[in-house]
XYZ file of C-alpha atoms in Angstrom:
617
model
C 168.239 91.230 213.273
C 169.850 87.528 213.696
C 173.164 87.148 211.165
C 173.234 84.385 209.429
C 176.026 82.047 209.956
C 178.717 81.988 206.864
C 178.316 78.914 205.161
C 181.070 76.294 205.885
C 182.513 75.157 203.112
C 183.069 70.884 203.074
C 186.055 69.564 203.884
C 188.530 67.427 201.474
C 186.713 64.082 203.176
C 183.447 65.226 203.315
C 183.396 65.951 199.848
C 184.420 62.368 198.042
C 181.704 60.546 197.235
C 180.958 57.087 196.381
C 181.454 57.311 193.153
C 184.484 59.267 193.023
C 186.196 57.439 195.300
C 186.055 54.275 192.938
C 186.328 55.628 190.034
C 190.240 57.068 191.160
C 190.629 53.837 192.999
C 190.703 51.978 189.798
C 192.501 54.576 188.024
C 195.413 54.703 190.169
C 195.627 51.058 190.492
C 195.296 50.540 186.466
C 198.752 52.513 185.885
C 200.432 49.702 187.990
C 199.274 46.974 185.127
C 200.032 49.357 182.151
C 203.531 50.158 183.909
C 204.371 46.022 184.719
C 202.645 44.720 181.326
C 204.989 47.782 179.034
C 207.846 46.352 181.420
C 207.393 43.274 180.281
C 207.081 43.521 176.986
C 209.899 44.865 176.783
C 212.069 42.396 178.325
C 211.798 39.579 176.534
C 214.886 37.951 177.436
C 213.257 37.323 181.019
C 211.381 35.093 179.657
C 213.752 33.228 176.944
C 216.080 30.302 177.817
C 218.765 31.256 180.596
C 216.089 34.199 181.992
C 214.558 34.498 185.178
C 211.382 33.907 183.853
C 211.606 30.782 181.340
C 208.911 28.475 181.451
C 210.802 25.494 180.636
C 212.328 25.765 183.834
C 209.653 27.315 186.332
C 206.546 24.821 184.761
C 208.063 21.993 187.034
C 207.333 23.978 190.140
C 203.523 23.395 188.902
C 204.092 20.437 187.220
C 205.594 18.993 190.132
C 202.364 20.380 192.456
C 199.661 19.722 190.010
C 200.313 18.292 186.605
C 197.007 19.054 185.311
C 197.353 22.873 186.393
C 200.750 22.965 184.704
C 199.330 21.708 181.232
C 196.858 24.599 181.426
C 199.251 27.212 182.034
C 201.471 25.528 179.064
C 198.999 27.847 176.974
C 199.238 30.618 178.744
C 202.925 30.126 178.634
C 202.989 30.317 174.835
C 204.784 33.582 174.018
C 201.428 34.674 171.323
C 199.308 34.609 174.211
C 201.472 36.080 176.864
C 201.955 39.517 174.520
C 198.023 39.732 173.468
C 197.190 39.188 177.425
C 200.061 42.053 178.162
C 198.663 44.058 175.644
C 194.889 44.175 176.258
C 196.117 44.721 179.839
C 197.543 47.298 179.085
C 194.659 48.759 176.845
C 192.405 48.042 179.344
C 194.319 49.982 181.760
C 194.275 52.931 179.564
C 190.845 52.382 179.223
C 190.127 53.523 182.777
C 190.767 56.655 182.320
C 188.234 57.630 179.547
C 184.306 58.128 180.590
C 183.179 54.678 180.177
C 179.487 53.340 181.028
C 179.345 51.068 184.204
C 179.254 47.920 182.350
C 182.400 48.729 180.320
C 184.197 49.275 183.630
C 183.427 46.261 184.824
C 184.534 44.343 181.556
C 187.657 46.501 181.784
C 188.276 45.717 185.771
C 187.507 42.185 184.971
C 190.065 42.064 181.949
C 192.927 43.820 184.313
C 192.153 41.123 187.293
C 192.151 37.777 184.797
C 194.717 39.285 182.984
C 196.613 39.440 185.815
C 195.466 36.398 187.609
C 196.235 34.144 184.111
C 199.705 35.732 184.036
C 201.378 35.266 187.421
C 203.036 31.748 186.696
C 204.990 33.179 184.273
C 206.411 35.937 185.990
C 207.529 33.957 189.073
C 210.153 36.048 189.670
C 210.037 39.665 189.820
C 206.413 39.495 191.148
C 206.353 41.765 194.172
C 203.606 43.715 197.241
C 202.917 46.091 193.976
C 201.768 43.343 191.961
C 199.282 41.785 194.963
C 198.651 45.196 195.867
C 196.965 46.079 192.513
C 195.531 42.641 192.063
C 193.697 43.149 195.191
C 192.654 46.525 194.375
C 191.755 45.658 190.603
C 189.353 42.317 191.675
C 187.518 44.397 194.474
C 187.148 47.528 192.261
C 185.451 44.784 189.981
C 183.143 43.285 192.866
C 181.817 46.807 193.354
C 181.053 47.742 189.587
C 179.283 44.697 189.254
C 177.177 45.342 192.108
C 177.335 49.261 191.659
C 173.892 49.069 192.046
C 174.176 48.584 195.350
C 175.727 50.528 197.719
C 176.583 48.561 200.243
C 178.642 46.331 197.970
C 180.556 49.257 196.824
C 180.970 50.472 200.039
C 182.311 46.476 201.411
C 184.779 46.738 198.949
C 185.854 49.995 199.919
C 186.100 49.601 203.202
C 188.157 46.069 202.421
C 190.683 47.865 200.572
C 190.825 50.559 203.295
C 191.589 47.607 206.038
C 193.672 46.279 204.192
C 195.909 49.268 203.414
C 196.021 50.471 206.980
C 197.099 46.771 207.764
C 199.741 46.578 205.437
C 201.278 49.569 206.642
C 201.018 49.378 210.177
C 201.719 45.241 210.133
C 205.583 47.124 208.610
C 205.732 49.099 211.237
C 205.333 47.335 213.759
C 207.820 44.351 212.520
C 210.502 46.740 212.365
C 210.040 48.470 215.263
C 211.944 45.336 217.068
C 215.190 45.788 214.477
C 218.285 47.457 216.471
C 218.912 48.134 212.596
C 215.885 50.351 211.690
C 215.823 51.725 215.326
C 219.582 52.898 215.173
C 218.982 54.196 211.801
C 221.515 51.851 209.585
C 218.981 50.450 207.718
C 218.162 52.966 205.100
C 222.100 52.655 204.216
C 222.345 48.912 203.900
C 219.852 49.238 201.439
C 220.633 52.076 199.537
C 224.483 50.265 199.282
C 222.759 46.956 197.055
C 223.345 46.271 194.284
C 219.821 45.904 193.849
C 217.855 48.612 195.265
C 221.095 50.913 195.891
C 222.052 54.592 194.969
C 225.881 55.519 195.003
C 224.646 59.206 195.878
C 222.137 58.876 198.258
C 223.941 56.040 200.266
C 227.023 59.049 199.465
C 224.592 61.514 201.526
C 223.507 59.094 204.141
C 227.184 58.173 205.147
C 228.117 61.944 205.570
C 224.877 62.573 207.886
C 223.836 59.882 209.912
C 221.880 62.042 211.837
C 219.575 62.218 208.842
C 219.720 58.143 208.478
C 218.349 58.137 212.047
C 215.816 60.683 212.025
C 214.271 59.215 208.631
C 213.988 55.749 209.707
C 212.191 57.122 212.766
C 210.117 59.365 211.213
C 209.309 55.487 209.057
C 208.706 53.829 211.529
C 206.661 56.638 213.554
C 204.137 56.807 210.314
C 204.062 53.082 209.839
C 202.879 52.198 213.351
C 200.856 54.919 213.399
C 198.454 54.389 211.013
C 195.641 53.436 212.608
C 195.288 56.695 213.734
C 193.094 57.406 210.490
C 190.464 56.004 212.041
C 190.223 58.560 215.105
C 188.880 62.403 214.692
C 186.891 61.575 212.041
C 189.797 61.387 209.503
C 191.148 64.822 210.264
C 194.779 63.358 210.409
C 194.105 61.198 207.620
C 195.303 63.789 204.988
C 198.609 63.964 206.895
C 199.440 60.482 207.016
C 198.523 59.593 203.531
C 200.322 62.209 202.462
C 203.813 61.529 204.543
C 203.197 57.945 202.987
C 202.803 59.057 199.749
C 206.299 61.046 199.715
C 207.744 57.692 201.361
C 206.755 55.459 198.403
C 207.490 58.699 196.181
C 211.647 58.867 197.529
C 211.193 55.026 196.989
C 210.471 55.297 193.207
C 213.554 57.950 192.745
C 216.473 56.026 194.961
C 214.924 52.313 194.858
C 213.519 52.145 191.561
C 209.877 51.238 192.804
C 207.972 53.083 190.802
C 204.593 50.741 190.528
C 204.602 50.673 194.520
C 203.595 54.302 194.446
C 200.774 53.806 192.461
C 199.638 50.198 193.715
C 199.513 52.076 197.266
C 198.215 54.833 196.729
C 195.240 53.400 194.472
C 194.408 52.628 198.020
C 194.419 56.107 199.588
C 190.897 56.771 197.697
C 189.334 54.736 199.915
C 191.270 55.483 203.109
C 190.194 59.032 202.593
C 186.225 57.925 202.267
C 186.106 55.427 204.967
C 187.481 57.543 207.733
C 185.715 60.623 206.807
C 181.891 61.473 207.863
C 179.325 58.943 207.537
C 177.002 61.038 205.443
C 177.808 62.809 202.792
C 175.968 65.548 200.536
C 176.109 64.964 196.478
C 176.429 67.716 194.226
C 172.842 67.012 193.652
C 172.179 67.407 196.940
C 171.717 64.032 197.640
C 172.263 62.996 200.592
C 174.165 59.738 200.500
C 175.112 56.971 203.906
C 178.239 54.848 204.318
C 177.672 51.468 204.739
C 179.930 50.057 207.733
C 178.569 46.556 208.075
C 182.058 45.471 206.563
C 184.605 46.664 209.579
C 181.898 45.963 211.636
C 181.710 42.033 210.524
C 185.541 42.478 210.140
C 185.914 43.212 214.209
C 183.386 40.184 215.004
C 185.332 37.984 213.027
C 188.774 39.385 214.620
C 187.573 38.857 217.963
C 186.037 35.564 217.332
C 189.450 34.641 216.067
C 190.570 35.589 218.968
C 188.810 33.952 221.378
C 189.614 31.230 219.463
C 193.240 31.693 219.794
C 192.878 31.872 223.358
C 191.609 29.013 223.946
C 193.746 26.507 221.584
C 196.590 28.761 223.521
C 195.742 27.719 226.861
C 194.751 24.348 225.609
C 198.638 24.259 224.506
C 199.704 25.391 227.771
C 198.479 22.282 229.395
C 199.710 20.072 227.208
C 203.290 21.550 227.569
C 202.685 21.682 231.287
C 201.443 18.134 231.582
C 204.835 17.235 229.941
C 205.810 13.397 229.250
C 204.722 12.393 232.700
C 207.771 10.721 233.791
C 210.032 13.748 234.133
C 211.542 14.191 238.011
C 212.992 18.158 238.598
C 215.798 19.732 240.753
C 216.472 22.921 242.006
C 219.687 24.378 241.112
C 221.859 26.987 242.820
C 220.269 29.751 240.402
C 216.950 29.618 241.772
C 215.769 27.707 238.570
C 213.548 24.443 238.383
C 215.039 21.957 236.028
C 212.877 19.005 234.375
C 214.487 15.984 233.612
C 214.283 11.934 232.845
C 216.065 9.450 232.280
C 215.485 7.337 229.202
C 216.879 3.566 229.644
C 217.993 2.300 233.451
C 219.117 5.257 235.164
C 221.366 2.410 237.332
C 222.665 1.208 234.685
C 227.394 1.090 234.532
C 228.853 2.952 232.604
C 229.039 7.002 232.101
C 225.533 8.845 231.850
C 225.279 10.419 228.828
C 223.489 14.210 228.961
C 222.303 15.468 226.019
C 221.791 19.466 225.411
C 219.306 21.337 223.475
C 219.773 24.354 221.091
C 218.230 27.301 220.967
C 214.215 27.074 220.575
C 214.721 23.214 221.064
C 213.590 20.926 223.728
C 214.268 17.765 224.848
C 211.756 16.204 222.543
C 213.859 17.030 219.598
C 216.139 14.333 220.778
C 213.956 11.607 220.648
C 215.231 9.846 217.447
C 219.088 9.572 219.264
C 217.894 9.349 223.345
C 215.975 6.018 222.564
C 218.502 3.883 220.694
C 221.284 5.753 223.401
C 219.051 4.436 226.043
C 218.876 0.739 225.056
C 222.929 0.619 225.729
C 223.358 3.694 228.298
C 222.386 5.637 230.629
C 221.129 8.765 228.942
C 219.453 11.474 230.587
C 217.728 14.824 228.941
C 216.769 17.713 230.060
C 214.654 21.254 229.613
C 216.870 24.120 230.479
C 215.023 27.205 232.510
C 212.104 28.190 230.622
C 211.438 25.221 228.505
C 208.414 23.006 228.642
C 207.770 22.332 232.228
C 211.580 23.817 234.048
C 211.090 26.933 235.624
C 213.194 29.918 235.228
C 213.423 31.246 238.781
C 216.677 33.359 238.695
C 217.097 36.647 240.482
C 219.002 39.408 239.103
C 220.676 40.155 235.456
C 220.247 37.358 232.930
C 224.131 36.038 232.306
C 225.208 33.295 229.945
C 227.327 31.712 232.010
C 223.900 30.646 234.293
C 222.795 28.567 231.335
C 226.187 26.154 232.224
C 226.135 26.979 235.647
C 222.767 25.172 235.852
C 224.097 22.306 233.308
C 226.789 21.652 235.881
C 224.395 21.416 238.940
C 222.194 19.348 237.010
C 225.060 16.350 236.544
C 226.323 17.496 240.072
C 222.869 16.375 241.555
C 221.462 13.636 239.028
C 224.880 12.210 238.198
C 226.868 12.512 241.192
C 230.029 11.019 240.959
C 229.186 8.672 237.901
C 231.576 9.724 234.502
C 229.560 11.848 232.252
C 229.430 12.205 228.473
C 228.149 15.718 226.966
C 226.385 15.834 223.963
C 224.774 19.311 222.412
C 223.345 20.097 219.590
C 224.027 23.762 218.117
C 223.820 26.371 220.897
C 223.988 23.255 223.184
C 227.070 22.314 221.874
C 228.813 24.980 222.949
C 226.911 24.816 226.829
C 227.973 21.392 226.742
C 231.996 22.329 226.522
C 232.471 25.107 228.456
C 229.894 22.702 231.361
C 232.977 20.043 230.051
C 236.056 22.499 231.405
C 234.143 23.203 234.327
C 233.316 19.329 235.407
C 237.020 18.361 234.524
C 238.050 14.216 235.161
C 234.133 13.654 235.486
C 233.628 14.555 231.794
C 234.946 11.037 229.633
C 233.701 12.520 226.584
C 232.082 15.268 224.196
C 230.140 15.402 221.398
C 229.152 18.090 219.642
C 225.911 17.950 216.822
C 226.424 20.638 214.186
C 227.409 22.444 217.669
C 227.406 26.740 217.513
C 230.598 28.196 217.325
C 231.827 31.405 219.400
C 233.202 33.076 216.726
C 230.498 32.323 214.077
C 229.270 35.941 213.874
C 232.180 37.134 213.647
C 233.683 35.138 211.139
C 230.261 34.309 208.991
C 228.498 36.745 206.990
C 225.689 34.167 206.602
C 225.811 33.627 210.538
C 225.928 37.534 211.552
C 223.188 38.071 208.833
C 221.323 35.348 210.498
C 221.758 36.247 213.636
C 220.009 39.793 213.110
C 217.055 38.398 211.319
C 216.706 36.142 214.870
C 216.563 39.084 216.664
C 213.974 40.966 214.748
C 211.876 37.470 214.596
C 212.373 36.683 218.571
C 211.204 40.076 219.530
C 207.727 39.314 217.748
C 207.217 35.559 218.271
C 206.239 35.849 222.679
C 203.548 38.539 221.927
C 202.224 37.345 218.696
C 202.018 33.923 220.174
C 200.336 35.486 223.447
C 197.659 36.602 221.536
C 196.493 33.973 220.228
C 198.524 33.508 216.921
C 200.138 29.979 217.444
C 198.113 28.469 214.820
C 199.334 30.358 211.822
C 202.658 28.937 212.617
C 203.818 27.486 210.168
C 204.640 23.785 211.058
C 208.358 22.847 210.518
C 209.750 20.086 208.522
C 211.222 18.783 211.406
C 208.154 18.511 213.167
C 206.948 16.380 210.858
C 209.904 13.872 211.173
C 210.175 13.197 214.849
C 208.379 9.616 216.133
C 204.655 10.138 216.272
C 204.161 10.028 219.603
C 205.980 12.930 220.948
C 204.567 15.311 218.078
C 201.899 16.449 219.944
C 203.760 17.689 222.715
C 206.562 19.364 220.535
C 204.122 21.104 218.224
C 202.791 22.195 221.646
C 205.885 23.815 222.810
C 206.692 25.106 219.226
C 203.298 27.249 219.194
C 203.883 28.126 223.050
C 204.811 31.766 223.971
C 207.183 30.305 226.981
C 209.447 28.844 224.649
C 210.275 31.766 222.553
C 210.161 33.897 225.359
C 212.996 31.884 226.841
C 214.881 31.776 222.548
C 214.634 35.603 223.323
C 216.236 35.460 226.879
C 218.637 33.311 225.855
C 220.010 34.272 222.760
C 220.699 38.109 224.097
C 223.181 36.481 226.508
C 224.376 34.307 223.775
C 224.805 36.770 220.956
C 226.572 39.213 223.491
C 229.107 36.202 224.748
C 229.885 35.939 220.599
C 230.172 39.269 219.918
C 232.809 39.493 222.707
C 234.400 35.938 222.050
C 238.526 36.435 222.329
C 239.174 33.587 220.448
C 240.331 31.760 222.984
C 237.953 28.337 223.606
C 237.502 25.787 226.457
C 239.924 23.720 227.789
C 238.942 19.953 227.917
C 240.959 16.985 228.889
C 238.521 14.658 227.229
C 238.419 13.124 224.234
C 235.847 14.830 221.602
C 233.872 13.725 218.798
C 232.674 16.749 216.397
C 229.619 15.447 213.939
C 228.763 18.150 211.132
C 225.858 17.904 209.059
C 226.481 18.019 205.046
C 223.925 21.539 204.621
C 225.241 23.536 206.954
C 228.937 23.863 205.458
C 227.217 23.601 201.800
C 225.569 26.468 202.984
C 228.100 28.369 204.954
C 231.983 27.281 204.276
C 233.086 28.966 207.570
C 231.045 26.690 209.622
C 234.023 23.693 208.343
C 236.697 26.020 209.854
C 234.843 26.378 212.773
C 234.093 22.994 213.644
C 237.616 21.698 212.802
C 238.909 24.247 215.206
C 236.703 22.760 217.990
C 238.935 19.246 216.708
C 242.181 20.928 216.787
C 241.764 22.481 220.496
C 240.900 18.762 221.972
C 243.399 16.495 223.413
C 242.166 13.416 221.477
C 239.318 14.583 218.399
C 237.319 12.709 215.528
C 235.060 14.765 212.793
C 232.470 13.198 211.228
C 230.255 14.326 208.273
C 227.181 13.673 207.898
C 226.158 14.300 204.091
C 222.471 14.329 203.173
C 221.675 16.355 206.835
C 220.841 19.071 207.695
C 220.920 21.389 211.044
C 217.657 20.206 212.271
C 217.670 16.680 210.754
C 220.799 15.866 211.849
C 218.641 15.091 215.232
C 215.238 14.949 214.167
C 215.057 12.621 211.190
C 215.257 9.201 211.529
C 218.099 8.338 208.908
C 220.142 11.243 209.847
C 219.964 10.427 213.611
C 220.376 6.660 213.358
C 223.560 7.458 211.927
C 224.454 9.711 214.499
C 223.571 7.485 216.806
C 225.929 5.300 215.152
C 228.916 7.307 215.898
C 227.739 8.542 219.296
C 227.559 4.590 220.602
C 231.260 3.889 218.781
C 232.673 6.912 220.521
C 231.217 6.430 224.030
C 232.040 2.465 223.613
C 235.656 3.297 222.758
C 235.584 5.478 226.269
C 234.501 2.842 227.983
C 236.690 0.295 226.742
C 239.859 3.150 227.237
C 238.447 3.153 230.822
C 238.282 -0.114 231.466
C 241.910 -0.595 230.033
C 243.580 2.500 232.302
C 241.956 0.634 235.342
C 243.601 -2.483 234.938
């Protein structure tokens, strides 16, 4: 006689159904409302003159956007109506919890999500990914009561807040796994140390064992990129990484204070759980009930439609940054690399030729505003360093900063000849263009550094060093982000917007290009090593120098005023000149700014001339 085969009792994942799954969705997510609407009632002062959060002063955001938007939310604003919206969010939240009918659900999902929705102007500040977390949560939770009747609705909505988690997560990951910071492990006590978000104990802890600091912030970023890996074995490692996650944002809610990002995130492990368990599923009932996956499914059409997409405005890019300006000539320079370059005016013309220098990210295009007026009285010549728009970077073995002015100096070796140069740089090009000045000696007549980089700026500036990092972390995304297709959700700069129409095309080009900020990458790792190993000591030049300073930058960052008049005080012969309303970029790129440093630039290289002309008779 045949045993019979013990009955296997479901797993965790086979055992949430539908309805289950929603109903703790919107439970878990409800606590974050009653938690932020109780906060805010009871801080009242946020939102009275002097707070973060007065209306008087955030309504001209709105007002300034959309007048007619900003009168409606004057009602909203009115302190009556803020407290009865906090409170019947927060009843409505409680309301969750008790055994309601379907349609009372959806009246009190729909209350939570308006509620919400109606209050976000007035809590500007202080608004955080809990608060959009539970919003998104709240309105789908809503979607699928309404259309509870149908399963596949329910399911779509689960299955979007599933994505959706699993994106935010791994989307972290993923952007920190290019941080030195998070990688080395110093992270987790720079933020335990603010004022903020700190904890005198833990950060206490952390600086005793930084072994521990290191194996945490990998064992971060090791569940963070990870993620995905719901999806695979039929959820069987799903319980694991939820619950790792959920301990993360728990430890969060003790030493950071974010308590509602528990519960906003893990209103969203409901649905995790369901979608990447079985497909079927057996009711109590013993009804036997099938997910709906036409929502990932339309979700991975859409993806690689994008995609395709993104390729082909890419390449499309491509050739417009390879097709150039059309008048550029190139020369091969002792490194190996191919350098574009043209001359803007008569490149016969007397006088010295005046070079001007990109910084970091920048190309010659960014130049346009001063190389046109130059080029009317001199002769000015720019140029793409290795790696940007149509130059070539062709060097053989380890990547040194000293090849950046290596090529510089071939470049005015071969195009200039013996003709008297003048440098001009702008930010990281500044500082090329002097150290390419000591190394050209008598040939240099002049220098002029834009709002030029300093050696010793990240040493000096807080603001700078902080900067600096946040370049990394951003540089080691931007080549493969922008490789796969993700140029156009680049955000277009205000300077783009500001240079002459006609080179726009070709500069938005090389902004959404992967080869630009593939060479930004390359260059500033030379770069940031050379600063972080400056001796204080910088270049010798025997010719006169003219340093121009935009107004922002030393509003923004008083170092970057002891820096440039140090550049003054190591010249022979100096002149400073500030120019107020600029900025970094717009000191170059905006027409106003530029004319005026145009301005100076012709003065300056005038007076060389004429000092020239003088010493030869």
């Amino acid at each position: 006689m045949r045993k019979r085969a013990p009955r296997r009792r479901p797993g965790l994942l086979s055992s949430l159904t539908r309805s289950t799954v929603l109903t703790w969705t919107e439970r878990l997510s409800s606590v974050t409302h009653l938690l932020a609407s109780l906060e805010y009632l009871t801080r009242g002062q946020d939102r009275r003159w002097g707070g973060a959060n007065n209306w008087d002063v955030n309504r001209r955001n709105f007002h300034a956007r959309s007048p007619r938007i900003a009168r409606a939310l004057d009602v909203v604003a009115d302190d009556r109506v803020v407290r009865v919206l906090h409170v019947s969010r927060a009843v409505a939240a409680v309301a969750t919890w008790l055994p309601l009918s379907r349609r009372q659900r959806v009246v009190a999902n729909t209350l939570l999500t308006g509620s919400q929705a109606a209050l976000h102007a007035q809590h500007l500040y202080g608004s955080d990914g809990a608060d959009q977390v539970s919003f998104l949560v709240q309105a789908l939770t809503t979607i699928a009561r309404a259309g509870q009747r149908r399963s596949a609705i329910v399911d779509a909505a689960l299955w979007f807040i599933s994505l959706q988690s699993v994106l935010s997560y791994t989307v972290s990951g993923w952007a920190k796994l290019p941080s030195e910071t998070w990688r080395s492990g110093r992270a987790l006590p720079g933020i335990t140390r603010t004022l903020t978000y700190g904890d005198p104990q833990v950060w206490g802890i952390m600086k005793r064992y930084p072994r521990l600091n290191r194996l945490t912030a990998h064992g971060v970023l090791a569940m963070e990129c990870a993620f995905p890996l719901v999806f695979l074995g039929r959820g069987r490692i799903t319980p694991y990484l939820l619950g790792a996650a959920g301990a993360f944002h728990l430890v969060n809610a003790r030493v950071m204070g974010l308590g509602r990002f528990f519960w906003a995130f893990t209103s969203t492990y409901p649905a995790v759980a369901y979608t990447t368990g079985p497909k079927e599923r057996t009711d109590a009932d013993g009804t036997v009930s099938r997910r709906d996956d036409t929502m990932p499914a339309a979700v991975a059409a859409a993806g690689l439609a994008l995609f395709t997409v993104g390729q082909v405005i890419r390449n499309r890019q491509r050739r417009i940054v390879e097709a150039g300006r059309g008048d550029e000539r190139t020369v091969t320079v002792s490194s190996g690399n191919v350098l574009a370059y043209r001359f803007v005016g008569d490149p016969d013309g007397a006088g010295p030729v005046v070079v001007l220098e990109s910084g970091l990210a920048s190309t010659a295009e960014h130049w346009e505003w001063v190389s046109a007026p130059l080029g009317e009285h001199f002769t000015t010549l720019t140029y793409q360093r290795a790696g940007y728009g149509i130059s070539r970077y062709e060097a053989s073995g380890a990547e040194r900063f000293e090849t950046q002015v290596d090529d510089l100096v071939d470049l005015v070796g071969q195009v200039a000849g013996d003709r008297p140069v003048v440098l001009v740089g702008h930010s990281l090009g500044g500082y090329l263009a002097l150290l390419a000045a000591e190394r050209l000696g008598e040939q240099v007549r002049g220098v002029a550094l834009v709002d030029s980089s300093h050696p010793a700026e990240l040493q000096r500036s807080l603001r700078q060093a902080e900067g600096g990092r946040a370049l990394t972390s951003a540089l080691a995304l931007m080549p493969a982000s922008l490789r796969l297709g993700l140029g156009p959700m680049l955000q277009r700069p205000a300077w783009l917007t500001q240079l002459p129409e006609h080179v726009r095309p070709l500069a938005e080009a090389q902004y959404r290009d992967a080869g630009l900020w593939t060479t930004a990458r390359r260059e500033w790792r030379v770069a940031k090593a050379n600063f972080e190993a400056f001796d204080g000591q910088l270049p010798r030049i025997t010719a006169p120098l003219v340093v121009i300073t935009a107004g922002q930058t030393i509003r923004d960052d008083s170092v970057q005023q002891e820096l440039h008049d140090e550049f003054a005080a190591a010249a022979p012969r100096a002149e400073q000149h500030l120019i107020s309303e600029a900025d970094h970029h717009e000191v170059i790129t905006h027409p106003d700014r530029a004319a005026e440093v145009v301005k100076i630039l012709t003065a300056f290289i005038d007076d060389i001339r004429d000092t020239s002309k003088g010493g030869a008779r």
